[in-house]
């Protein structure tokens, strides 16, 4: 990993042209402000970050936090902080509404603390109408940036501090991947690892390709170096992140498949578990199934978004597979790995969805018997092809959603219980919030287990006997 001593940077020099040196220079520049601030107020300035949305955003937030810490801010868990950052999501409208709701509150805090800086970044900021609204009605926001330039936080903060006006920097797209900036990992024992950015699929309901840009893969060398470094630091579980990991590496100078990457990562010493998100059914290769099957480290879990069980709707969604092809794929995966845990995403009420279409989704759910399913009510996203299609009346969608949820939950509780009275490997993740003396961990297939134990076990993989299934989780007993 890149190590740089901020004290050795010449602050009188011109900013370096190249990254990441340029950002280290601006971190050092911002640090001067932070030191002055500390002298004036007699305390370290604090930062608070709130992340909305997916694991990609969580990982981005760790990078942003790494930069803030390098500058000299100290993390706090309340919004009464000196630097507040919202990393936003726009995949569904309700995520946007939550951000606007919180901004009013931040304004009241800023009136009490005039030093406070408010920064907004992430997917929502890639939408023109959002930025226009913030510029007009939320003038107290200090910094706005998007998904392509998170590495620039220090530079943007410096600009804000120098020029004392709202700084807005949104890139439409990028070919760049800036490596080697500081990161602050939330957990010492597990970590996300980006393997690619963006998405080229353009599912007709989805805003992601517009806000995250076209697909870019990181080089296998950079990924492996990062994974090795993480393993050396004591990380035992990684989650490889991409919007569509199955098309990893297609656009690299020397193309590499996701299956090949997985096989290479599997060799990294010290690493014990490998997860990945998200797989598109259309690109899931036989090689990947083989790589998963042969690997001891790749977890026995696959998240395979279905979205709809109607071939007609899937076509309008531009998903490029039919109900039959999805079912065949599931069959193939289960033949290779009989006890694999399958999870999925389903959208209810896509424009034009009829009762028959919805019943087909229910039928697929009953056939596949997913371990769990994330169910979403269709949300119209401006700029996507589906936004021009006629919506299904809300009451109908709500009823369908409730029917689907009931079915999904019934099946999950039956499927989840299948490991009752067996001993399973569990990665201990945390103390249980609700009950003193209880620990919480995850099995390889991602199911949660609670059991009695000492918090010194956090970060370790232990054997746990599963005494009782409680629907979506187990109560267990630690085995010596
Ligand atoms: N409306 C509802 N759900 C959506 N998703 C993506 N776009 C939309 C939308 N416009 C869901 C998909 C995807 C998950 C991350 O979010 O199911 O797999
Ligand atoms: Fe959106 Fe489809 Fe890309 Fe997933 S694969 S991010 S649903 S466009």
Short mmCIF file of C-alpha atoms and ligand atoms in Angstrom, two decimals:
data_model
loop_
_atom_site.label_atom_id
_atom_site.label_comp_id
_atom_site.label_asym_id
_atom_site.label_seq_id
_atom_site.Cartn_x
_atom_site.Cartn_y
_atom_site.Cartn_z
CA UNK A 1 0.00 0.00 0.00
CA UNK A 2 0.97 3.59 -0.58
CA UNK A 3 2.39 5.23 2.52
CA UNK A 4 2.97 8.94 2.52
CA UNK A 5 4.13 11.31 5.23
CA UNK A 6 1.96 14.41 5.01
CA UNK A 7 4.52 16.37 7.04
CA UNK A 8 7.07 15.99 4.27
CA UNK A 9 4.89 17.61 1.62
CA UNK A 10 6.03 21.04 0.45
CA UNK A 11 2.96 23.22 0.92
CA UNK A 12 4.47 26.17 -0.95
CA UNK A 13 4.90 24.10 -4.11
CA UNK A 14 2.34 23.96 -6.90
CA UNK A 15 -0.16 21.09 -6.56
CA UNK A 16 1.16 17.90 -8.21
CA UNK A 17 -0.58 16.95 -11.44
CA UNK A 18 -0.73 13.24 -10.81
CA UNK A 19 -2.89 11.17 -8.48
CA UNK A 20 -2.74 10.13 -5.75
CA UNK A 21 0.10 12.61 -4.97
CA UNK A 22 -2.17 15.54 -5.74
CA UNK A 23 -4.71 14.45 -3.13
CA UNK A 24 -2.04 13.89 -0.47
CA UNK A 25 -0.90 17.46 -1.15
CA UNK A 26 -4.44 18.76 -0.55
CA UNK A 27 -4.82 16.61 2.56
CA UNK A 28 -1.70 18.29 3.93
CA UNK A 29 -3.10 21.72 2.97
CA UNK A 30 -6.42 21.01 4.70
CA UNK A 31 -4.57 19.79 7.74
CA UNK A 32 -3.19 23.28 8.28
CA UNK A 33 -6.76 24.54 8.61
CA UNK A 34 -7.62 21.71 10.97
CA UNK A 35 -4.65 22.54 13.20
CA UNK A 36 -5.71 26.19 13.37
CA UNK A 37 -9.22 25.09 14.18
CA UNK A 38 -7.94 22.92 16.97
CA UNK A 39 -5.94 25.77 18.44
CA UNK A 40 -8.91 28.12 18.31
CA UNK A 41 -11.48 25.75 19.74
CA UNK A 42 -9.28 23.63 21.95
CA UNK A 43 -10.54 20.38 20.50
CA UNK A 44 -10.16 18.19 17.47
CA UNK A 45 -12.72 18.88 14.77
CA UNK A 46 -15.11 15.97 14.32
CA UNK A 47 -16.75 14.33 11.31
CA UNK A 48 -19.92 12.33 10.87
CA UNK A 49 -20.80 10.28 7.80
CA UNK A 50 -24.15 8.79 6.89
CA UNK A 51 -24.22 6.24 4.13
CA UNK A 52 -27.38 5.43 2.21
CA UNK A 53 -27.79 2.51 -0.17
CA UNK A 54 -25.61 -0.41 -1.16
CA UNK A 55 -22.23 -1.95 -0.21
CA UNK A 56 -20.55 0.09 -2.94
CA UNK A 57 -21.52 3.22 -1.09
CA UNK A 58 -20.38 1.77 2.23
CA UNK A 59 -17.00 1.04 0.71
CA UNK A 60 -16.82 4.55 -0.80
CA UNK A 61 -17.61 5.96 2.64
CA UNK A 62 -14.68 4.07 4.15
CA UNK A 63 -12.44 5.75 1.59
CA UNK A 64 -13.93 9.16 2.35
CA UNK A 65 -13.47 8.58 6.08
CA UNK A 66 -9.85 7.59 5.46
CA UNK A 67 -9.29 10.96 3.80
CA UNK A 68 -11.04 12.86 6.60
CA UNK A 69 -8.93 11.11 9.22
CA UNK A 70 -5.73 11.84 7.30
CA UNK A 71 -6.73 15.51 7.34
CA UNK A 72 -7.11 15.36 11.13
CA UNK A 73 -10.82 15.01 11.73
CA UNK A 74 -12.00 12.58 14.40
CA UNK A 75 -15.08 10.44 13.83
CA UNK A 76 -18.19 11.01 15.93
CA UNK A 77 -21.56 9.28 15.88
CA UNK A 78 -23.79 12.34 15.94
CA UNK A 79 -24.62 14.90 13.30
CA UNK A 80 -23.56 17.63 15.73
CA UNK A 81 -20.16 17.46 14.08
CA UNK A 82 -17.86 19.91 12.35
CA UNK A 83 -17.94 18.05 9.04
CA UNK A 84 -21.06 16.13 8.04
CA UNK A 85 -21.03 14.00 4.92
CA UNK A 86 -24.02 12.24 3.38
CA UNK A 87 -23.14 9.59 0.83
CA UNK A 88 -26.44 9.31 -1.00
CA UNK A 89 -28.34 6.68 -2.99
CA UNK A 90 -30.92 7.25 -5.69
CA UNK A 91 -31.91 3.75 -6.73
CA UNK A 92 -35.43 4.36 -5.38
CA UNK A 93 -37.19 7.66 -4.71
CA UNK A 94 -37.63 7.08 -0.96
CA UNK A 95 -33.84 7.21 -0.49
CA UNK A 96 -33.86 10.74 -1.97
CA UNK A 97 -36.72 11.86 0.27
CA UNK A 98 -34.78 10.80 3.35
CA UNK A 99 -31.84 12.98 2.37
CA UNK A 100 -33.99 16.10 1.89
CA UNK A 101 -35.64 15.39 5.23
CA UNK A 102 -32.27 15.25 7.03
CA UNK A 103 -30.95 18.40 5.35
CA UNK A 104 -33.47 20.62 7.19
CA UNK A 105 -32.15 19.26 10.47
CA UNK A 106 -28.52 19.85 9.42
CA UNK A 107 -29.37 23.46 8.66
CA UNK A 108 -30.57 23.98 12.22
CA UNK A 109 -27.31 22.47 13.52
CA UNK A 110 -25.23 24.66 11.27
CA UNK A 111 -26.88 27.78 12.67
CA UNK A 112 -25.54 26.78 16.08
CA UNK A 113 -22.08 25.86 14.76
CA UNK A 114 -21.03 28.23 11.97
CA UNK A 115 -17.78 26.27 11.44
CA UNK A 116 -19.76 23.27 10.34
CA UNK A 117 -19.26 22.04 6.77
CA UNK A 118 -21.91 19.95 5.04
CA UNK A 119 -20.94 17.75 2.10
CA UNK A 120 -23.16 15.65 -0.12
CA UNK A 121 -21.90 13.00 -2.50
CA UNK A 122 -22.90 9.74 -4.14
CA UNK A 123 -25.45 8.62 -6.69
CA UNK A 124 -28.17 11.19 -6.00
CA UNK A 125 -25.74 14.01 -6.77
CA UNK A 126 -25.22 12.65 -10.28
CA UNK A 127 -28.76 13.78 -11.11
CA UNK A 128 -28.94 17.29 -12.51
CA UNK A 129 -32.31 18.06 -11.02
CA UNK A 130 -31.08 17.15 -7.53
CA UNK A 131 -28.07 19.45 -7.73
CA UNK A 132 -30.24 22.26 -9.12
CA UNK A 133 -32.66 21.84 -6.21
CA UNK A 134 -29.88 21.90 -3.60
CA UNK A 135 -28.24 24.94 -5.18
CA UNK A 136 -31.56 26.76 -5.09
CA UNK A 137 -33.15 25.69 -1.83
CA UNK A 138 -30.33 24.35 0.34
CA UNK A 139 -27.72 27.08 0.02
CA UNK A 140 -26.12 26.11 3.33
CA UNK A 141 -24.59 22.98 1.79
CA UNK A 142 -20.83 23.48 1.37
CA UNK A 143 -19.58 20.75 -0.96
CA UNK A 144 -21.37 18.65 -3.59
CA UNK A 145 -19.62 15.92 -5.52
CA UNK A 146 -20.63 12.73 -7.27
CA UNK A 147 -19.65 9.10 -7.64
CA UNK A 148 -16.71 9.49 -10.03
CA UNK A 149 -14.57 11.87 -8.00
CA UNK A 150 -14.81 10.76 -4.38
CA UNK A 151 -11.02 10.58 -4.35
CA UNK A 152 -11.05 14.41 -4.64
CA UNK A 153 -12.59 15.14 -1.25
CA UNK A 154 -9.47 16.85 0.14
CA UNK A 155 -9.09 19.05 -2.93
CA UNK A 156 -12.74 20.08 -2.81
CA UNK A 157 -12.58 20.79 0.90
CA UNK A 158 -9.52 22.95 0.36
CA UNK A 159 -11.33 24.89 -2.35
CA UNK A 160 -14.26 25.41 0.02
CA UNK A 161 -12.00 26.61 2.84
CA UNK A 162 -10.11 29.01 0.59
CA UNK A 163 -12.97 30.42 -1.42
CA UNK A 164 -15.74 30.29 1.18
CA UNK A 165 -18.50 29.43 -1.26
CA UNK A 166 -20.44 26.33 -2.22
CA UNK A 167 -18.18 23.97 -4.20
CA UNK A 168 -19.89 21.77 -6.77
CA UNK A 169 -17.94 19.19 -8.77
CA UNK A 170 -19.90 16.57 -10.65
CA UNK A 171 -18.32 14.50 -13.40
CA UNK A 172 -20.52 12.99 -16.08
CA UNK A 173 -18.37 9.92 -16.37
CA UNK A 174 -14.80 8.77 -16.02
CA UNK A 175 -12.26 6.23 -17.24
CA UNK A 176 -10.13 6.77 -14.19
CA UNK A 177 -9.65 4.58 -11.17
CA UNK A 178 -7.50 6.31 -8.56
CA UNK A 179 -5.67 3.82 -6.38
CA UNK A 180 -3.76 4.11 -3.12
CA UNK A 181 -5.67 6.63 -1.07
CA UNK A 182 -6.19 6.14 2.65
CA UNK A 183 -9.21 4.13 3.82
CA UNK A 184 -10.73 3.68 7.23
CA UNK A 185 -12.22 0.20 7.48
CA UNK A 186 -15.33 -0.17 9.60
CA UNK A 187 -14.42 -3.70 10.69
CA UNK A 188 -10.88 -4.93 11.33
CA UNK A 189 -11.74 -8.48 10.21
CA UNK A 190 -13.83 -8.02 7.08
CA UNK A 191 -13.77 -5.66 4.15
CA UNK A 192 -15.35 -4.85 0.82
CA UNK A 193 -13.03 -4.77 -2.19
CA UNK A 194 -14.11 -2.99 -5.36
CA UNK A 195 -13.34 -5.04 -8.41
CA UNK A 196 -15.23 -2.92 -10.90
CA UNK A 197 -17.23 0.26 -11.12
CA UNK A 198 -20.29 1.21 -13.15
CA UNK A 199 -22.73 -0.87 -15.14
CA UNK A 200 -23.39 -1.32 -18.87
CA UNK A 201 -26.62 -3.25 -18.65
CA UNK A 202 -29.23 -0.55 -18.72
CA UNK A 203 -32.07 -2.52 -17.18
CA UNK A 204 -34.97 -0.27 -18.15
CA UNK A 205 -36.00 0.65 -14.58
CA UNK A 206 -32.52 1.28 -13.21
CA UNK A 207 -30.73 4.58 -12.74
CA UNK A 208 -27.40 3.01 -11.77
CA UNK A 209 -25.79 3.07 -15.25
CA UNK A 210 -26.56 6.80 -15.47
CA UNK A 211 -25.16 7.69 -12.06
CA UNK A 212 -22.29 5.21 -11.78
CA UNK A 213 -21.16 5.38 -15.40
CA UNK A 214 -19.89 2.75 -17.76
CA UNK A 215 -18.24 -0.45 -16.63
CA UNK A 216 -14.58 -0.19 -15.57
CA UNK A 217 -12.66 -3.09 -14.07
CA UNK A 218 -9.70 -2.72 -11.74
CA UNK A 219 -6.63 -4.64 -12.78
CA UNK A 220 -6.22 -8.10 -11.20
CA UNK A 221 -2.81 -6.95 -9.93
CA UNK A 222 -4.26 -4.01 -7.99
CA UNK A 223 -7.08 -6.16 -6.62
CA UNK A 224 -4.74 -8.94 -5.52
CA UNK A 225 -2.37 -6.49 -3.89
CA UNK A 226 -5.22 -4.98 -1.94
CA UNK A 227 -6.53 -8.38 -0.87
CA UNK A 228 -3.06 -9.53 0.23
CA UNK A 229 -2.60 -6.35 2.22
CA UNK A 230 -5.99 -6.81 3.87
CA UNK A 231 -5.19 -10.42 4.75
CA UNK A 232 -1.86 -9.29 6.22
CA UNK A 233 -3.78 -6.76 8.32
CA UNK A 234 -5.93 -9.54 9.77
CA UNK A 235 -8.95 -9.45 7.45
CA UNK A 236 -10.45 -12.94 7.13
CA UNK A 237 -13.49 -12.18 4.97
CA UNK A 238 -13.75 -10.06 1.85
CA UNK A 239 -16.70 -9.08 -0.28
CA UNK A 240 -15.82 -8.45 -3.92
CA UNK A 241 -17.95 -5.57 -5.09
CA UNK A 242 -19.33 -4.67 -8.50
CA UNK A 243 -22.74 -3.93 -10.00
CA UNK A 244 -22.31 -6.92 -12.26
CA UNK A 245 -19.30 -8.96 -11.15
CA UNK A 246 -19.89 -11.62 -13.78
CA UNK A 247 -18.80 -9.28 -16.52
CA UNK A 248 -15.59 -8.42 -14.65
CA UNK A 249 -12.47 -8.00 -16.76
CA UNK A 250 -14.07 -8.00 -20.20
CA UNK A 251 -12.73 -4.55 -21.01
CA UNK A 252 -9.26 -4.92 -19.56
CA UNK A 253 -6.31 -4.69 -21.92
CA UNK A 254 -5.67 -8.35 -21.24
CA UNK A 255 -9.15 -9.69 -20.50
CA UNK A 256 -9.56 -11.79 -17.36
CA UNK A 257 -12.78 -13.52 -16.33
CA UNK A 258 -14.39 -13.24 -12.92
CA UNK A 259 -13.87 -16.98 -12.45
CA UNK A 260 -10.13 -16.53 -13.07
CA UNK A 261 -9.95 -13.61 -10.66
CA UNK A 262 -11.77 -15.61 -8.01
CA UNK A 263 -9.37 -18.53 -8.42
CA UNK A 264 -6.40 -16.18 -7.97
CA UNK A 265 -7.89 -14.52 -4.90
CA UNK A 266 -8.61 -17.94 -3.46
CA UNK A 267 -4.84 -18.50 -3.15
CA UNK A 268 -4.27 -15.51 -0.87
CA UNK A 269 -2.93 -16.79 2.41
CA UNK A 270 -4.70 -15.85 5.62
CA UNK A 271 -7.96 -15.11 3.86
CA UNK A 272 -10.74 -17.47 4.91
CA UNK A 273 -13.93 -16.32 3.26
CA UNK A 274 -14.73 -14.74 -0.07
CA UNK A 275 -18.11 -13.29 -0.94
CA UNK A 276 -19.18 -11.29 -3.99
CA UNK A 277 -22.02 -9.03 -5.08
CA UNK A 278 -23.88 -8.75 -7.48
CA UNK A 279 -24.26 -11.42 -10.12
CA UNK A 280 -26.35 -10.87 -13.21
CA UNK A 281 -27.98 -14.15 -14.30
CA UNK A 282 -27.28 -13.47 -17.97
CA UNK A 283 -23.49 -13.47 -17.44
CA UNK A 284 -23.09 -16.26 -14.90
CA UNK A 285 -20.69 -18.71 -16.53
CA UNK A 286 -20.09 -22.44 -16.06
CA UNK A 287 -16.51 -21.52 -15.20
CA UNK A 288 -17.73 -19.43 -12.29
CA UNK A 289 -19.86 -22.29 -10.98
CA UNK A 290 -16.82 -24.55 -11.24
CA UNK A 291 -14.59 -21.98 -9.50
CA UNK A 292 -17.08 -21.60 -6.67
CA UNK A 293 -17.45 -25.32 -6.31
CA UNK A 294 -13.72 -26.03 -6.15
CA UNK A 295 -12.85 -23.17 -3.86
CA UNK A 296 -12.83 -23.73 -0.11
CA UNK A 297 -12.98 -20.04 0.63
CA UNK A 298 -15.79 -18.83 -1.61
CA UNK A 299 -18.89 -18.80 0.58
CA UNK A 300 -21.77 -21.09 -0.06
CA UNK A 301 -24.02 -18.22 -1.07
CA UNK A 302 -25.10 -16.59 -4.29
CA UNK A 303 -27.14 -13.45 -4.69
CA UNK A 304 -28.89 -13.77 -8.03
CA UNK A 305 -31.41 -11.00 -8.71
CA UNK A 306 -34.53 -12.32 -10.43
CA UNK A 307 -36.41 -8.98 -10.65
CA UNK A 308 -39.48 -10.64 -12.20
CA UNK A 309 -40.66 -14.16 -12.94
CA UNK A 310 -42.50 -13.15 -16.11
CA UNK A 311 -40.51 -13.54 -19.34
CA UNK A 312 -42.63 -10.80 -20.89
CA UNK A 313 -41.77 -8.33 -18.13
CA UNK A 314 -38.11 -9.44 -18.08
CA UNK A 315 -37.94 -8.53 -21.76
CA UNK A 316 -39.32 -5.05 -21.16
CA UNK A 317 -36.93 -4.74 -18.20
CA UNK A 318 -34.09 -5.51 -20.66
CA UNK A 319 -32.80 -8.28 -18.39
CA UNK A 320 -31.82 -10.54 -21.32
CA UNK A 321 -33.00 -13.83 -19.78
CA UNK A 322 -36.35 -15.60 -19.58
CA UNK A 323 -38.07 -17.24 -16.64
CA UNK A 324 -37.05 -20.63 -18.06
CA UNK A 325 -33.41 -19.62 -18.41
CA UNK A 326 -33.35 -18.35 -14.83
CA UNK A 327 -34.82 -21.61 -13.55
CA UNK A 328 -32.36 -23.66 -15.61
CA UNK A 329 -29.49 -21.64 -14.20
CA UNK A 330 -30.69 -22.26 -10.64
CA UNK A 331 -30.93 -25.96 -11.43
CA UNK A 332 -27.37 -25.99 -12.78
CA UNK A 333 -26.03 -24.14 -9.74
CA UNK A 334 -27.83 -26.47 -7.33
CA UNK A 335 -26.66 -29.57 -9.15
CA UNK A 336 -23.08 -28.38 -8.72
CA UNK A 337 -23.55 -27.08 -5.15
CA UNK A 338 -26.61 -28.75 -3.60
CA UNK A 339 -26.66 -26.82 -0.32
CA UNK A 340 -25.91 -23.38 -1.72
CA UNK A 341 -27.89 -20.54 -0.26
CA UNK A 342 -29.66 -18.45 -2.91
CA UNK A 343 -30.90 -14.93 -2.36
CA UNK A 344 -32.50 -12.52 -4.78
CA UNK A 345 -33.99 -9.11 -5.55
CA UNK A 346 -37.52 -8.76 -6.87
CA UNK A 347 -39.36 -5.67 -8.12
CA UNK A 348 -43.15 -5.57 -7.79
CA UNK A 349 -45.32 -3.32 -9.94
CA UNK A 350 -43.00 -2.71 -12.88
CA UNK A 351 -45.01 -0.76 -15.52
CA UNK A 352 -47.46 -2.99 -17.33
CA UNK A 353 -47.19 -5.86 -14.80
CA UNK A 354 -50.46 -7.79 -14.94
CA UNK A 355 -51.91 -10.21 -12.42
CA UNK A 356 -50.62 -13.08 -14.58
CA UNK A 357 -47.12 -11.60 -14.70
CA UNK A 358 -47.12 -11.23 -10.93
CA UNK A 359 -48.37 -14.78 -10.46
CA UNK A 360 -45.43 -15.98 -12.52
CA UNK A 361 -43.08 -14.19 -10.13
CA UNK A 362 -44.78 -15.95 -7.22
CA UNK A 363 -44.46 -19.24 -9.08
CA UNK A 364 -40.70 -18.80 -9.54
CA UNK A 365 -40.35 -17.85 -5.87
CA UNK A 366 -42.15 -21.04 -4.87
CA UNK A 367 -40.08 -23.15 -7.25
CA UNK A 368 -36.67 -21.76 -6.30
CA UNK A 369 -37.38 -21.36 -2.58
CA UNK A 370 -34.87 -18.55 -1.99
CA UNK A 371 -33.15 -18.38 1.38
CA UNK A 372 -34.15 -14.75 1.39
CA UNK A 373 -35.38 -12.16 -1.07
CA UNK A 374 -35.20 -8.39 -1.06
CA UNK A 375 -38.52 -7.17 -2.38
CA UNK A 376 -38.96 -3.68 -3.78
CA UNK A 377 -41.91 -1.69 -4.98
CA UNK A 378 -41.11 -0.29 -8.42
CA UNK A 379 -39.94 3.30 -8.16
CA UNK A 380 -39.99 5.52 -11.23
CA UNK A 381 -36.56 7.02 -11.96
CA UNK A 382 -36.48 10.02 -14.27
CA UNK A 383 -34.35 9.45 -17.35
CA UNK A 384 -34.76 5.66 -17.46
CA UNK A 385 -36.79 4.07 -20.29
CA UNK A 386 -39.35 2.66 -17.85
CA UNK A 387 -40.17 6.16 -16.59
CA UNK A 388 -42.09 6.72 -19.83
CA UNK A 389 -44.21 3.59 -19.38
CA UNK A 390 -47.60 3.51 -17.75
CA UNK A 391 -47.51 2.71 -14.05
CA UNK A 392 -49.59 0.07 -12.27
CA UNK A 393 -52.11 1.59 -9.80
CA UNK A 394 -50.61 1.90 -6.32
CA UNK A 395 -53.26 -0.12 -4.45
CA UNK A 396 -52.73 -3.05 -6.78
CA UNK A 397 -48.96 -2.90 -6.34
CA UNK A 398 -49.26 -2.74 -2.54
CA UNK A 399 -51.48 -5.82 -2.48
CA UNK A 400 -49.08 -7.74 -4.70
CA UNK A 401 -46.14 -6.63 -2.63
CA UNK A 402 -47.77 -7.90 0.58
CA UNK A 403 -48.60 -11.24 -1.05
CA UNK A 404 -45.03 -11.62 -2.27
CA UNK A 405 -43.55 -10.65 1.07
CA UNK A 406 -45.73 -13.17 2.92
CA UNK A 407 -44.65 -15.94 0.53
CA UNK A 408 -40.99 -14.98 0.67
CA UNK A 409 -41.00 -14.87 4.47
CA UNK A 410 -42.82 -18.18 4.81
CA UNK A 411 -40.29 -19.88 2.54
CA UNK A 412 -37.28 -18.21 4.19
CA UNK A 413 -38.31 -19.35 7.63
CA UNK A 414 -38.69 -22.93 6.36
CA UNK A 415 -35.43 -22.88 4.39
CA UNK A 416 -33.41 -21.13 7.07
CA UNK A 417 -34.19 -23.85 9.61
CA UNK A 418 -32.50 -26.56 7.58
CA UNK A 419 -29.20 -26.42 9.47
CA UNK A 420 -30.78 -26.72 12.93
CA UNK A 421 -28.86 -29.18 15.19
CA UNK A 422 -25.66 -29.03 13.13
CA UNK A 423 -22.31 -27.43 13.91
CA UNK A 424 -21.39 -24.56 11.60
CA UNK A 425 -18.44 -22.23 11.13
CA UNK A 426 -19.40 -18.72 12.24
CA UNK A 427 -17.47 -15.48 11.82
CA UNK A 428 -18.06 -13.53 15.03
CA UNK A 429 -18.94 -9.98 14.02
CA UNK A 430 -20.23 -8.08 17.02
CA UNK A 431 -21.63 -8.04 20.50
CA UNK A 432 -25.39 -8.45 20.45
CA UNK A 433 -27.08 -5.07 20.98
CA UNK A 434 -30.09 -6.50 22.72
CA UNK A 435 -28.70 -8.98 25.18
CA UNK A 436 -25.65 -8.74 27.41
CA UNK A 437 -23.18 -11.60 26.95
CA UNK A 438 -24.47 -12.60 23.51
CA UNK A 439 -22.36 -12.45 20.36
CA UNK A 440 -23.60 -12.21 16.78
CA UNK A 441 -21.94 -13.82 13.80
CA UNK A 442 -22.56 -15.09 10.32
CA UNK A 443 -22.41 -18.51 8.76
CA UNK A 444 -20.82 -18.98 5.32
CA UNK A 445 -24.27 -18.84 3.76
CA UNK A 446 -24.79 -15.42 5.38
CA UNK A 447 -27.33 -16.51 8.00
CA UNK A 448 -27.03 -14.76 11.36
CA UNK A 449 -26.33 -16.73 14.55
CA UNK A 450 -26.53 -15.47 18.15
CA UNK A 451 -24.71 -17.30 20.93
CA UNK A 452 -23.09 -16.75 24.31
CA UNK A 453 -19.41 -15.87 24.25
CA UNK A 454 -16.69 -13.42 25.09
CA UNK A 455 -16.16 -10.34 22.95
CA UNK A 456 -12.50 -11.33 22.51
CA UNK A 457 -13.84 -13.74 19.89
CA UNK A 458 -14.93 -10.90 17.57
CA UNK A 459 -13.20 -11.31 14.23
CA UNK A 460 -12.57 -15.04 14.70
CA UNK A 461 -14.19 -17.97 12.94
CA UNK A 462 -15.59 -20.37 15.53
CA UNK A 463 -17.68 -23.56 15.62
CA UNK A 464 -21.23 -23.04 16.80
CA UNK A 465 -23.92 -25.67 17.41
CA UNK A 466 -27.25 -24.38 16.06
CA UNK A 467 -29.76 -25.12 18.84
CA UNK A 468 -32.80 -23.45 17.41
CA UNK A 469 -33.96 -21.72 14.23
CA UNK A 470 -35.94 -18.55 14.82
CA UNK A 471 -37.10 -17.96 11.26
CA UNK A 472 -34.33 -15.77 9.88
CA UNK A 473 -31.61 -16.48 12.40
CA UNK A 474 -30.35 -19.15 14.79
CA UNK A 475 -29.67 -19.32 18.49
CA UNK A 476 -26.58 -21.44 19.07
CA UNK A 477 -23.95 -22.65 21.51
CA UNK A 478 -20.22 -22.13 21.11
CA UNK A 479 -18.29 -25.37 20.66
CA UNK A 480 -14.85 -25.62 22.22
N1 LIG B 1 -37.46 0.51 -8.52
C1 LIG B 1 -37.45 -0.50 -7.60
N2 LIG B 1 -36.39 -1.27 -7.36
C2 LIG B 1 -35.27 -1.04 -8.09
N3 LIG B 1 -34.07 -1.64 -8.08
C3 LIG B 1 -33.28 -1.03 -8.98
N4 LIG B 1 -33.95 -0.03 -9.57
C4 LIG B 1 -35.20 -0.03 -9.04
C5 LIG B 1 -36.35 0.77 -9.24
N5 LIG B 1 -36.37 1.75 -10.13
C6 LIG B 1 -33.76 -2.80 -7.25
C7 LIG B 1 -33.37 -3.99 -8.10
C8 LIG B 1 -31.90 -4.13 -7.85
C9 LIG B 1 -31.78 -3.62 -6.44
C10 LIG B 1 -30.44 -3.20 -6.02
O1 LIG B 1 -32.66 -2.50 -6.42
O2 LIG B 1 -34.07 -5.12 -7.60
O3 LIG B 1 -31.45 -5.45 -7.98
FE1 LIG B 2 -29.17 -1.64 -12.46
FE2 LIG B 2 -29.42 -3.76 -14.07
FE3 LIG B 2 -26.98 -2.60 -13.75
FE4 LIG B 2 -28.09 -3.96 -11.70
S1 LIG B 2 -27.47 -4.81 -13.70
S2 LIG B 2 -27.11 -1.93 -11.61
S3 LIG B 2 -30.27 -3.55 -11.98
S4 LIG B 2 -28.80 -1.68 -14.71
#
